Coordinates of C-alpha atoms in Angstrom, one line a residue:
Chain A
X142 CA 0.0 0.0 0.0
X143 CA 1.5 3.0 -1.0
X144 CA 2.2 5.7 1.4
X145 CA -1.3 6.3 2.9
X146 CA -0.8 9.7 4.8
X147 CA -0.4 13.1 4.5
X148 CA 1.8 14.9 6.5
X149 CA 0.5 18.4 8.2
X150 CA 0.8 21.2 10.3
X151 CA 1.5 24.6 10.9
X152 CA 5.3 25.9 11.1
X153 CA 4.8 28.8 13.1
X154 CA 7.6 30.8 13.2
X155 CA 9.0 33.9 11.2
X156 CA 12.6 33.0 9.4
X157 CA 13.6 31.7 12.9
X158 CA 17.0 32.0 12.0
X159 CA 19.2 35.2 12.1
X160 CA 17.6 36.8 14.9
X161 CA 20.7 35.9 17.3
X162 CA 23.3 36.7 14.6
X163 CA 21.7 40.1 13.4
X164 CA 24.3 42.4 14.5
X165 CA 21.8 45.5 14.5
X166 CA 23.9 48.7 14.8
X167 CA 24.9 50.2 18.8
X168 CA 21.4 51.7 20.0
X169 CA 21.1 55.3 19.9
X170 CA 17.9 55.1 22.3
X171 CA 16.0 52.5 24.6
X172 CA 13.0 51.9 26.0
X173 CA 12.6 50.0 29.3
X174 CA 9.2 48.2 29.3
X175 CA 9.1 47.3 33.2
X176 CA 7.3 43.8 33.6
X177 CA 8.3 43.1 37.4
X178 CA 8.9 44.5 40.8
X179 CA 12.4 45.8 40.5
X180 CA 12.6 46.1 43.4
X181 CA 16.2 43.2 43.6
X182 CA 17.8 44.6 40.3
X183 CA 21.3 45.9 40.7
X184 CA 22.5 49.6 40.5
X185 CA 23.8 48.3 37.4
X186 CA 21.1 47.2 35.8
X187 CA 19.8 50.8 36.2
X188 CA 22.9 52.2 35.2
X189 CA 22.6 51.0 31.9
X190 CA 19.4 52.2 31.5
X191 CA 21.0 55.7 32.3
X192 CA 19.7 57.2 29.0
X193 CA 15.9 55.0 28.4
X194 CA 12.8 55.9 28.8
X195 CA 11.0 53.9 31.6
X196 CA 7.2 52.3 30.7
X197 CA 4.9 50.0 32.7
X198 CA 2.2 49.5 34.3
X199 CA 1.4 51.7 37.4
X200 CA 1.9 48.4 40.2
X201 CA 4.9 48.3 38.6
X202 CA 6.4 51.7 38.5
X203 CA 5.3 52.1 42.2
X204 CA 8.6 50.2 42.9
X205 CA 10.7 52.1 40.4
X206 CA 14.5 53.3 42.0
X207 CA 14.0 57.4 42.8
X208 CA 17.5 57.9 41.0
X209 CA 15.0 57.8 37.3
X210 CA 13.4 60.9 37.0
X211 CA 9.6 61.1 36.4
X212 CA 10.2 62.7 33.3
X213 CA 11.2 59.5 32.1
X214 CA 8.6 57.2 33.5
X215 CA 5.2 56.2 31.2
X216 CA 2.7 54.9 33.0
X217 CA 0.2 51.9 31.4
X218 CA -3.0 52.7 33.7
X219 CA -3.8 49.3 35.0
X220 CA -7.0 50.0 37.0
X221 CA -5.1 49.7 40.3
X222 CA -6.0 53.6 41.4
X223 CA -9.2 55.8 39.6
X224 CA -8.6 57.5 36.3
X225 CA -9.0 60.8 38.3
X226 CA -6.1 59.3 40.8
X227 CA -3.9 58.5 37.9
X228 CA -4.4 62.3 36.5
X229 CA -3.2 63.7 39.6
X230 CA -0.3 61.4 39.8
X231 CA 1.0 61.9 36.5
X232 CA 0.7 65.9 35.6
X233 CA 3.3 66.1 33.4
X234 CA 1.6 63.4 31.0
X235 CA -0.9 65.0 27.6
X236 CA -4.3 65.1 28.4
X237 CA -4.8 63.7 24.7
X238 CA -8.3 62.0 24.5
X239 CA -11.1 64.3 26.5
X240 CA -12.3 62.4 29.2
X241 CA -9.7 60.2 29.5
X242 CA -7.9 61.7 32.3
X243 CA -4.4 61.5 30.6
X244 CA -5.0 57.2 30.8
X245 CA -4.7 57.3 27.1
X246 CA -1.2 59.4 25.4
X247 CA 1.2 58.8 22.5
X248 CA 4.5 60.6 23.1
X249 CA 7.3 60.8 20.2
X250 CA 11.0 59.1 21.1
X251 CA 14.0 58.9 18.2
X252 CA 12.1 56.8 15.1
X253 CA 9.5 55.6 17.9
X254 CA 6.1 56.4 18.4
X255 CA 4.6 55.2 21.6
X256 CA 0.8 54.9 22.4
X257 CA -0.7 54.0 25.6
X258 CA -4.3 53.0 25.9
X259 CA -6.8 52.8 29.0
X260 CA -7.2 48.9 28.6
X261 CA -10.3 49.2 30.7
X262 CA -12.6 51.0 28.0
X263 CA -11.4 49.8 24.8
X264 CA -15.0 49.7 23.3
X265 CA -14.8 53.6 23.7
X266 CA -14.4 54.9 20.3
X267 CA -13.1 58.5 21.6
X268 CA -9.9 56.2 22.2
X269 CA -9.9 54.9 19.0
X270 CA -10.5 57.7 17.1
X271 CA -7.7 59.6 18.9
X272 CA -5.4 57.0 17.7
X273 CA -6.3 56.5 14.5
X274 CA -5.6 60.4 13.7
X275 CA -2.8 59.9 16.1
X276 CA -1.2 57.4 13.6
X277 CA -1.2 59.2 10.6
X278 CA 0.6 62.1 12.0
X279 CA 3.7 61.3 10.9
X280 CA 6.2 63.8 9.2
X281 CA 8.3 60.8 8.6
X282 CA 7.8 57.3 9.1
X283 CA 8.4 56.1 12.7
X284 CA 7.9 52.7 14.2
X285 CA 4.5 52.6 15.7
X286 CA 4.4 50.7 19.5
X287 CA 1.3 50.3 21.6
X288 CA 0.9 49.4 24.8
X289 CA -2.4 48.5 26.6
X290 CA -3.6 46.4 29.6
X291 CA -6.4 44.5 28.1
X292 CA -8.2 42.6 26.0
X293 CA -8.5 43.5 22.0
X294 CA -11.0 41.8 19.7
X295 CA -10.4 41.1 16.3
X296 CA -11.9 44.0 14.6
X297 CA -9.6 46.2 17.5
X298 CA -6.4 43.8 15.8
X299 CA -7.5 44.6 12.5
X300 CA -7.3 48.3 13.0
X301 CA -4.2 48.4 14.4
X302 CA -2.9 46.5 11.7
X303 CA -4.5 49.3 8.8
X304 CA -2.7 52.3 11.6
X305 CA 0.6 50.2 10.9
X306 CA 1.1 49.9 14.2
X307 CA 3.8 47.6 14.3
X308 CA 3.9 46.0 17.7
X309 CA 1.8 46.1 20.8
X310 CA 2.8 45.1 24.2
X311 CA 0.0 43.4 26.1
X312 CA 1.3 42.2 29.9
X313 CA 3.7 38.8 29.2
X314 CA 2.4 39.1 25.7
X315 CA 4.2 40.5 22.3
X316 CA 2.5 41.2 19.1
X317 CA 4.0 41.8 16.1
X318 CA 3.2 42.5 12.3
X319 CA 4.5 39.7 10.9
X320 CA 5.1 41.7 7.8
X321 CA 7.5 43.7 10.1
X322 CA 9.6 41.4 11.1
X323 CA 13.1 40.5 9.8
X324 CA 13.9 37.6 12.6
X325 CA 12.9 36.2 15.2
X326 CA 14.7 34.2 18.2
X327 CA 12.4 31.4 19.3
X328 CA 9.3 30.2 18.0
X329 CA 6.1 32.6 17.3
X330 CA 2.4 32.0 17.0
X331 CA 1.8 33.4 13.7
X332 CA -1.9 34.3 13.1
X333 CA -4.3 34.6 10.6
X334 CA -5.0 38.3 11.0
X335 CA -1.0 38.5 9.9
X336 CA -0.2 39.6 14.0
X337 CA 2.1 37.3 15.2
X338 CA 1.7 36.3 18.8
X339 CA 4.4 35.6 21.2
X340 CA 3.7 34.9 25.3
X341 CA 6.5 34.6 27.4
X342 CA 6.3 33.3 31.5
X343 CA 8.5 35.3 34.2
X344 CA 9.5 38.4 32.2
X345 CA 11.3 40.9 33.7
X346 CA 11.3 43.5 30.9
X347 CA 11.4 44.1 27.2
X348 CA 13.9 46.0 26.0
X349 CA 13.3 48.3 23.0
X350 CA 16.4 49.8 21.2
X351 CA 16.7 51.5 17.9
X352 CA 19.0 53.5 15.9
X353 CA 18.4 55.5 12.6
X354 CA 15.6 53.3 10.9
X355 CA 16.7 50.0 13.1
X356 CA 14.2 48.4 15.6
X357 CA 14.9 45.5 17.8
X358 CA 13.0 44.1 20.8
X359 CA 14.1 41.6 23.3
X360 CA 12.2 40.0 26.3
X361 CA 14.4 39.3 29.5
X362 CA 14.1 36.8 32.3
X363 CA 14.9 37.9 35.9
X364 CA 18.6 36.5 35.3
X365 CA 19.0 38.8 32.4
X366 CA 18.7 36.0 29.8
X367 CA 17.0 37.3 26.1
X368 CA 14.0 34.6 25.8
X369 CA 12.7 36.1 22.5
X370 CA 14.5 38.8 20.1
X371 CA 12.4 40.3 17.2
X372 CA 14.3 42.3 14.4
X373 CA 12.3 44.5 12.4
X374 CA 12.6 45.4 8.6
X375 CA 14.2 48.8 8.6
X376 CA 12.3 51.7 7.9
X377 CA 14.2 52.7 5.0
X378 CA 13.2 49.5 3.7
X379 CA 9.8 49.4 5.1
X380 CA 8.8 53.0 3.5
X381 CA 10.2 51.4 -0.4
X382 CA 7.1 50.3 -1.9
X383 CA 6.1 47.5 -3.3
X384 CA 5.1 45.6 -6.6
X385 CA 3.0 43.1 -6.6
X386 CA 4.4 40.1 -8.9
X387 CA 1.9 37.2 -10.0
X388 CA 3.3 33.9 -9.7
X389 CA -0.2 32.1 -10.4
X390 CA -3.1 33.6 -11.2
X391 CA -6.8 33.0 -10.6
X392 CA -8.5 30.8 -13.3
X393 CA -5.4 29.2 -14.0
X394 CA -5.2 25.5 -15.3
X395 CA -4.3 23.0 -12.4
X396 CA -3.1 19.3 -12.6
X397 CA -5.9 17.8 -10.2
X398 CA -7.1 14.2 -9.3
X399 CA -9.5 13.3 -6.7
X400 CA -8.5 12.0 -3.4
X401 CA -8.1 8.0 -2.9
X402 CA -6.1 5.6 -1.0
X403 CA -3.7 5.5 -4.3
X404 CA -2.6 8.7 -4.3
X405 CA 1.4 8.4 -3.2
X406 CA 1.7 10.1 0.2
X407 CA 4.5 9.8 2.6
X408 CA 4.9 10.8 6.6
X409 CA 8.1 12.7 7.2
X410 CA 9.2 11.4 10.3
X411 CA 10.5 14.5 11.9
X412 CA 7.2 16.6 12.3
X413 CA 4.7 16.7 14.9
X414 CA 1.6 14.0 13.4
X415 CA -0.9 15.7 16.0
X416 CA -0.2 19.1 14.5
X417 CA 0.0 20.5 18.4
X418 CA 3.8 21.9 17.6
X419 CA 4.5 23.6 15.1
X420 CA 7.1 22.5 12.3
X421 CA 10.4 23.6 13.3
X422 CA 13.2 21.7 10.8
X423 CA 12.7 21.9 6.9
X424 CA 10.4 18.6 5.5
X425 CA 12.3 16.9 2.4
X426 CA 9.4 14.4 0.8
X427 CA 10.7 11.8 -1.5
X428 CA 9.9 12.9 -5.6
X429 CA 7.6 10.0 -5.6
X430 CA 5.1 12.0 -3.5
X431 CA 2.5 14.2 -4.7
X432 CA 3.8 17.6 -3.6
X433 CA 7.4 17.1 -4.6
X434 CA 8.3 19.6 -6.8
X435 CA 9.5 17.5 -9.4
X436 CA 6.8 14.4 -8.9
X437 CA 5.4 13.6 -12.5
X438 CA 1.6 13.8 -12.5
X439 CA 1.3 13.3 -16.2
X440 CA -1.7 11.0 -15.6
X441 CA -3.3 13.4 -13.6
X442 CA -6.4 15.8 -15.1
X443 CA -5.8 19.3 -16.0
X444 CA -8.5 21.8 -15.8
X445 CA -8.9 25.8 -15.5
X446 CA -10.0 27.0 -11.9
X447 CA -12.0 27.5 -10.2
X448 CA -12.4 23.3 -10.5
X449 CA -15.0 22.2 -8.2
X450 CA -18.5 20.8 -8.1
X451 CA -21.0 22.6 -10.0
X452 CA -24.1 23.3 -8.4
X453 CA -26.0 26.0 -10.4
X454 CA -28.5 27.3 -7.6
X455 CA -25.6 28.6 -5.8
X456 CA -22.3 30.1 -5.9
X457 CA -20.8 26.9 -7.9
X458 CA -22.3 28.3 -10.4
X459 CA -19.4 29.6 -11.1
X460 CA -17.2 26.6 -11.4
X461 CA -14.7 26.2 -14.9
X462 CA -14.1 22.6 -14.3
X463 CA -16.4 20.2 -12.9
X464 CA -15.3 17.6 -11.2
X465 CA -17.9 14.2 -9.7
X466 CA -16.8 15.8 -6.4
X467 CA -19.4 13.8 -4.3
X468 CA -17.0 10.5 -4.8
X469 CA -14.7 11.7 -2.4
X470 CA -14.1 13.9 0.7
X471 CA -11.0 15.4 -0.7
X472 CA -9.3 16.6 -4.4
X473 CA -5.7 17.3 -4.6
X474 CA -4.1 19.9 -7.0
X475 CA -0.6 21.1 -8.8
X476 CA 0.5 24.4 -10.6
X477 CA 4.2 25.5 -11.5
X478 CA 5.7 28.6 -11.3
X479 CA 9.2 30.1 -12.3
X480 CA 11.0 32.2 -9.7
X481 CA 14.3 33.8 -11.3
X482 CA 15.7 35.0 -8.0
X483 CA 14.3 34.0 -4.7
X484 CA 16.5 36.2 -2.9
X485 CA 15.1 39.2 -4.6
X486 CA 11.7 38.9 -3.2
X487 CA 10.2 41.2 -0.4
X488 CA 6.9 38.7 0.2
X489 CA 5.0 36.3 -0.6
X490 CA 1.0 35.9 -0.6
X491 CA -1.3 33.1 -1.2
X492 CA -5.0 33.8 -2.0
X493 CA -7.7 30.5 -2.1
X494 CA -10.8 30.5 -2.7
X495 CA -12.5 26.9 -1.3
X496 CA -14.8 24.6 0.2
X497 CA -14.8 23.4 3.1
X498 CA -10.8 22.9 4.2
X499 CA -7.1 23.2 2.4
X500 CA -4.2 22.0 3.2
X501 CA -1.1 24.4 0.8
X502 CA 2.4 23.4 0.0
X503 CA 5.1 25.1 -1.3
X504 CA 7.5 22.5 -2.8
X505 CA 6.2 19.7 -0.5
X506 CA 6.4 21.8 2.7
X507 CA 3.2 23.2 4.7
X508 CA 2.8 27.1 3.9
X509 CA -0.6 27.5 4.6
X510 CA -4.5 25.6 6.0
X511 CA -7.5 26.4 6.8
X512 CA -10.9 25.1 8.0
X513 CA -8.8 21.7 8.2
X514 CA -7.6 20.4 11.7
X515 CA -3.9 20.7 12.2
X516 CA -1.7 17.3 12.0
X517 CA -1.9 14.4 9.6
X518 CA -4.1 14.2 7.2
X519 CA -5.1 11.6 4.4
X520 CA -7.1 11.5 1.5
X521 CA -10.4 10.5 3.8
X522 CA -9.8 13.7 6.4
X523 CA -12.9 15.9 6.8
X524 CA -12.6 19.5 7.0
X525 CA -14.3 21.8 9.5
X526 CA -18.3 22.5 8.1
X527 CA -18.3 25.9 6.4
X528 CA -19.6 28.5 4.1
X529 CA -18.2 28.4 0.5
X530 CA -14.6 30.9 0.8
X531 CA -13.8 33.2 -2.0
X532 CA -10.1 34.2 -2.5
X533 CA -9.2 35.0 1.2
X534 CA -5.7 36.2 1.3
X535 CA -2.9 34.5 3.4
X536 CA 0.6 36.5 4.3
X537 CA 3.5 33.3 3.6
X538 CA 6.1 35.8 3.4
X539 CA 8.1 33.6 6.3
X540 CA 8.3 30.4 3.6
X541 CA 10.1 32.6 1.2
X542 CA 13.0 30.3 2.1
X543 CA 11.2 27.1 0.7
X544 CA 11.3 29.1 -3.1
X545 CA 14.1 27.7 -5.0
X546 CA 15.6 29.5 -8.4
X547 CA 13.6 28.0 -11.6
X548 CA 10.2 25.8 -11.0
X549 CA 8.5 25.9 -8.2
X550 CA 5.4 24.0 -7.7
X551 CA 2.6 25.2 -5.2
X552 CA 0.2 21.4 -4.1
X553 CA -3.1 22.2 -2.5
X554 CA -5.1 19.5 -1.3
X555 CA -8.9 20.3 -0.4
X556 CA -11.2 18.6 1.4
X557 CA -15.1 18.7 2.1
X558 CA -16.4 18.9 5.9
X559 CA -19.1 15.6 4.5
X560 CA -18.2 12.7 2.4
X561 CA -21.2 13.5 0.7
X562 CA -21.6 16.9 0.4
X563 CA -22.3 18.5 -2.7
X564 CA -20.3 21.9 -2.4
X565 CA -16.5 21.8 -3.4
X566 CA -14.9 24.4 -4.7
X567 CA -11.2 25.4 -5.6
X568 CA -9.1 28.1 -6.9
X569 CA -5.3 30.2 -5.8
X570 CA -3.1 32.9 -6.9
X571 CA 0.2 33.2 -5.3
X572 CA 1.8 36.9 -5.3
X573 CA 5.4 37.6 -4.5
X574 CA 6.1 41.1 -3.7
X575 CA 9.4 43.0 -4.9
X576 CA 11.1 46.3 -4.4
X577 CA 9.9 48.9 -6.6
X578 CA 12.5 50.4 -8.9
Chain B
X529 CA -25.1 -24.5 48.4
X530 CA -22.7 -26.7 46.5
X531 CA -24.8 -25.4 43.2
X532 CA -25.1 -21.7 44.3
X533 CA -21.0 -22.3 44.7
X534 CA -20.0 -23.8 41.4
X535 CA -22.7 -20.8 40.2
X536 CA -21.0 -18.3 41.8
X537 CA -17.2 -19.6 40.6
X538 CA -18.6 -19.6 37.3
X539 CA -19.6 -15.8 37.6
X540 CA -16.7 -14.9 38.4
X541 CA -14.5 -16.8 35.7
X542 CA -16.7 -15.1 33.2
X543 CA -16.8 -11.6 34.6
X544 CA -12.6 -12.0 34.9
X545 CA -12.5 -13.5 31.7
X546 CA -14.9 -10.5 29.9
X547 CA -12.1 -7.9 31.4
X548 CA -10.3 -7.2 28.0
X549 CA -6.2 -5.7 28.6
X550 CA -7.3 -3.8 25.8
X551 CA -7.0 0.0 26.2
X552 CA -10.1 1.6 25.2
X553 CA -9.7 4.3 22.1
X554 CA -12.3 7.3 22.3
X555 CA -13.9 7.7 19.1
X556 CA -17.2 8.0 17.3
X557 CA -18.0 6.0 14.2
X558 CA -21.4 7.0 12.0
X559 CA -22.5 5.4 9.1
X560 CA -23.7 7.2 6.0
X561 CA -25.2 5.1 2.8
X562 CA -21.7 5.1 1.2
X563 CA -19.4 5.9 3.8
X564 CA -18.4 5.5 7.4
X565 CA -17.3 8.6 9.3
X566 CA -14.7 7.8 12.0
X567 CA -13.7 10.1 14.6
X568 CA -10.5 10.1 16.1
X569 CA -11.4 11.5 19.6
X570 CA -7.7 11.1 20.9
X571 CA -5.1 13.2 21.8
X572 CA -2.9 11.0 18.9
X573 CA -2.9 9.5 15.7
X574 CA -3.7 6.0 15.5
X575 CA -1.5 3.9 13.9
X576 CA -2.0 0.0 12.5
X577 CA -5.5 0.5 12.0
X578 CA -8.0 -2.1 11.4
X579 CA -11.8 -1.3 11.4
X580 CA -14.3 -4.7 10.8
X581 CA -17.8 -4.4 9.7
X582 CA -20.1 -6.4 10.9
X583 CA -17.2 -8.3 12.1
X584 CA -16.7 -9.6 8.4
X585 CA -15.5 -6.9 6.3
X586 CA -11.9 -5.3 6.9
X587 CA -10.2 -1.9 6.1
X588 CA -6.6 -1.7 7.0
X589 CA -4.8 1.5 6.9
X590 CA -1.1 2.8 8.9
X591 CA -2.3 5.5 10.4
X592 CA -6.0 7.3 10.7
X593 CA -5.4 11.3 12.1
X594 CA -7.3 12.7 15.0
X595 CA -10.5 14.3 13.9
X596 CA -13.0 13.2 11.4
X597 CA -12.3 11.1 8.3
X598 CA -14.7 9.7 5.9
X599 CA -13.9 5.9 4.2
X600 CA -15.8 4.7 1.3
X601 CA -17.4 1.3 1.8
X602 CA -15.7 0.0 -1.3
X603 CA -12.3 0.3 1.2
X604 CA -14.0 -2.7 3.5
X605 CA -13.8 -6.1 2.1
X606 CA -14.0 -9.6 3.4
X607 CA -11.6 -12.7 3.2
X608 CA -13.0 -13.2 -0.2
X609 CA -12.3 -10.0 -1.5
X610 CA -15.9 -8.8 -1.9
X611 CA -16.7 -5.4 -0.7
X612 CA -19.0 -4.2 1.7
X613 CA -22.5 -3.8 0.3
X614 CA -24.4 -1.9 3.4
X615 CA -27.9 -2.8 3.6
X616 CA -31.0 -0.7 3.7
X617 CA -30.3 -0.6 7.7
X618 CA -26.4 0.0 7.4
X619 CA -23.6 -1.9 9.6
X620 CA -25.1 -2.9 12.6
X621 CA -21.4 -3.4 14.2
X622 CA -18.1 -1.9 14.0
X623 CA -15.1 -2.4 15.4
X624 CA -11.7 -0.5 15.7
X625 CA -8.6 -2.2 16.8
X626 CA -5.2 -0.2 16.7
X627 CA -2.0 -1.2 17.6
X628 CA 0.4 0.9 20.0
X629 CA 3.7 -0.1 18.2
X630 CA 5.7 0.8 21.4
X631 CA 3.5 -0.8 24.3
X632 CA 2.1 -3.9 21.5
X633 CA -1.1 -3.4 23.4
X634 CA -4.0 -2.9 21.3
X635 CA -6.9 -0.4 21.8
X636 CA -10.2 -1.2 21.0
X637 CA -13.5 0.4 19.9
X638 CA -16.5 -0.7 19.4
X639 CA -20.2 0.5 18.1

């Protein structure tokens, strides 16, 4: 029996490696985000903090050393004294949103911008208005930081993401955009709203230091050990735009077949088959399997997307290439593209439009899924039930490592939430990004 | 009382001997009119996987992932080679067996 299985999962980290050897230039400012009593730290340890700005939240700061001058000190309010309290505490802060008593600032230092929100009314849209102007005011770009104690929902993410905020600080937790980042240190829970997601335990601060365009962030333990470092893009590079270069294109012909026990999978054995960690060392499939870049699928169909099940009462209607999708829970599809120079590319984007689950490759190595459980899957899996989805874009700019100079082949294996359901549908584009000339 | 006795010993030699070694595997198995849909309910993948319908007809496959997967009856056949046919009523019994490669015990479900 041929190789039955599928292999899965989710690698979630940014290009995990380089983050350590980045040699960013010396730091011509720092800011000290305060996440524990400092109460045992050493004169040293403040004395190399001589020339940051101090930030945390206000149980923190109680306990700061009276050698830092309040001039220095940003407060996170933190809902340990009244708003009213807070504004008597801290008179030298902006009294930026009315009503706010100073719990919500922004304040301007080197190429940072730091905003502090009240985390206790976040559904307040005086708050979010502020910021949003706040944002925009920008003679010249500036990495944007936020800082909050509370809870965001997505559509609260999703704004910050359109501000270009490019980091928020929430208690043990770092956010990032993942379009941002250069490198990080250790692995990163990289979302689907294209924040990524890092928690640390026992954090004693996070150090922010820049110089020029630079940005780098590092969390510390109490022993003064760096358990995550994030490298951002520089500015110079962030403010170049972009073009948008099509690599595969919506309703173009795929090499597809539908899913049986014949079709020639093989488990890797060094990745995770539950899917609960994330892939963290490169996957190298045989060429007899499916996704290998160079497999031959010469006997396999070829039809122009979107390739599906055509049902003409709804949104099937639109399908190019019907296929009996009601044989099988799951179809499995192949496109090639050139690349020329990997190492030119700024990002990379993949856009699918399906029904009910997918599982993407990028020359036999997990990029992207959705609706699909993580971990192993086979030919009979069963996505998650849901609505039809029509070109929903993913950010794969971390797997611009798995391109390769000359043909690459993107594998997309989709699968329905019923072995009998009706509704399949399938169709990608895959954009990488370049410098504009 | 030398009846009730050999009653009782029998009792027991049946209840001991109905105690299976077998770990049991948490999972959910529902029949559709051309495929059965398996659940994985555990925290792993199952691996050396035999599933018996009706105790007659047998799929075997390396490994079934956690979650839900769907197998065509044509996939279940007997020692003759014939496939599963399901009746207007569907299987009436199924059973999963898998194999824990490390321990060599088998776990069992059935429904």
């Amino acid at each position: 029996m041929a190789g039955l299985m599928c292999l899965s999962l989710w690698g979630s980290n940014f290009t995990n490696i380089g983050a350590g050897e980045y040699q960013a230039p010396p730091a011509n400012y720092r800011v000290t985000l305060v996440n524990q009593s400092l109460a045992s730290v050493s004169d040293e340890w403040i004395s190399e903090r001589k020339q940051a700005i101090w930030i945390g939240r206000i149980g923190m700061l109680d306990q700061m050393p009276s050698s830092i001058p309040q001039t220095m000190v940003y407060p996170i309010y933190d809902q340990k004294i009244s708003e009213q309290a807070f504004a008597k505490r801290y008179l030298l802060l902006p009294d930026s949103v009315p009503g706010f008593n100073k719990t919500a600032y922004n304040t301007d230092f080197g190429d940072l911008r730091l905003f502090v929100l009240n985390g206790s009314r976040l559904t307040d849209q005086r708050q979010w208005e502020w910021l949003e102007q706040e944002s925009q005011k920008q003679d010249k770009k500036k990495f944007q930081l936020l800082f909050v104690d509370g809870n965001l929902n997505a559509s609260m993410w999703e704004r910050l993401r359109k501000m270009q905020v490019d980091a928020v600080f929430n208690k043990d937790q770092l956010y990032v955009q993942s379009t941002r980042v250069k490198a990080v240190s250790t692995d990163w829970d990289d979302r689907k709203d294209g924040w990524g997601e890092w928690q640390g335990t026992n954090i004693r601060s996070f150090e922010i230091m820049g110089s020029e365009d630079h940005l780098s962030i590092q969390a510390e333990s109490p022993s003064g050990a760096i358990m995550q470092k994030v490298v951002f893009h520089p500015l110079s590079e962030q403010n170049q735009k972009k073009k948008d270069q099509p690599l595969i294109t919506y309703g173009s012909v795929w090499q597809y077949r539908l899913g049986d026990e014949s079709i020639p999978i093989t488990v890797p054995t060094n990745i995770d088959l539950t899917g609960e960690h994330p892939i963290t060392e490169r996957v190298h499939l045989p060429v007899s399997d499916w996704r290998h870049r160079k497999f031959i699928a010469d006997e396999w169909n070829k039809g122009r997307a979107p390739i599906g099940s055509k049902v003409a009462s709804t949104v099937m209607k639109w399908v190019q290439t019907p296929i009996p999708a009601e044989r099988t829970p799951s179809a499995y599809f192949r496109q090639s593209f050139i690349v020329t120079d990997p190492k030119k590319l700024q990002g990379l984007r993949l856009h699918v439009t399906f029904a009910d689950g997918f599982v993407a490759y990028l020359n036999g190595e997990e990029v992207e899924r959705d609706g699909i459980k993580p971990g192993l899957t086979v030919p009979e899996s069963l996505a998650v039930a849901n609505e039809p989805t029509f070109q929903r874009d993913y950010i794969i700019t971390k797997h611009l490592n798995k391109l390769v100079s000359g043909t690459n082949t993107l594998t997309i294996e989709v699968h329905k939430s019923h072995p009998h359901a009706k509704e399949m549908i399938f169709d990608a584009a895959i954009i990488a990004e370049t410098k504009e000339k | 009382m030398g009846k009730m006795w050999w009653l009782f010993l029998v009792c027991c030699c049946l209840i001991t001997g109905c105690q299976a070694d077998d770990e049991e595997l948490i999972a959910d198995v529902a029949p559709t009119p051309k495929h059965l849909v398996i659940n994985n309910g555990d925290a792993f993948v199952w691996e050396q996987v035999t599933v018996t319908i009706d105790g007659t007809y047998q799929m075997k496959v390396p490994m079934l992932p956690r979650g839900r997967s769907g197998y065509s009856y044509k996939q279940f056949s007997n020692k003759q080679g014939e496939s599963y046919k399901p009746t207007h009523f569907g299987p009436k019994r199924v059973e999963i067996t898998v194999m824990d490669t490390r321990s060599k015990k088998t776990s069992r479900y059935v429904w």
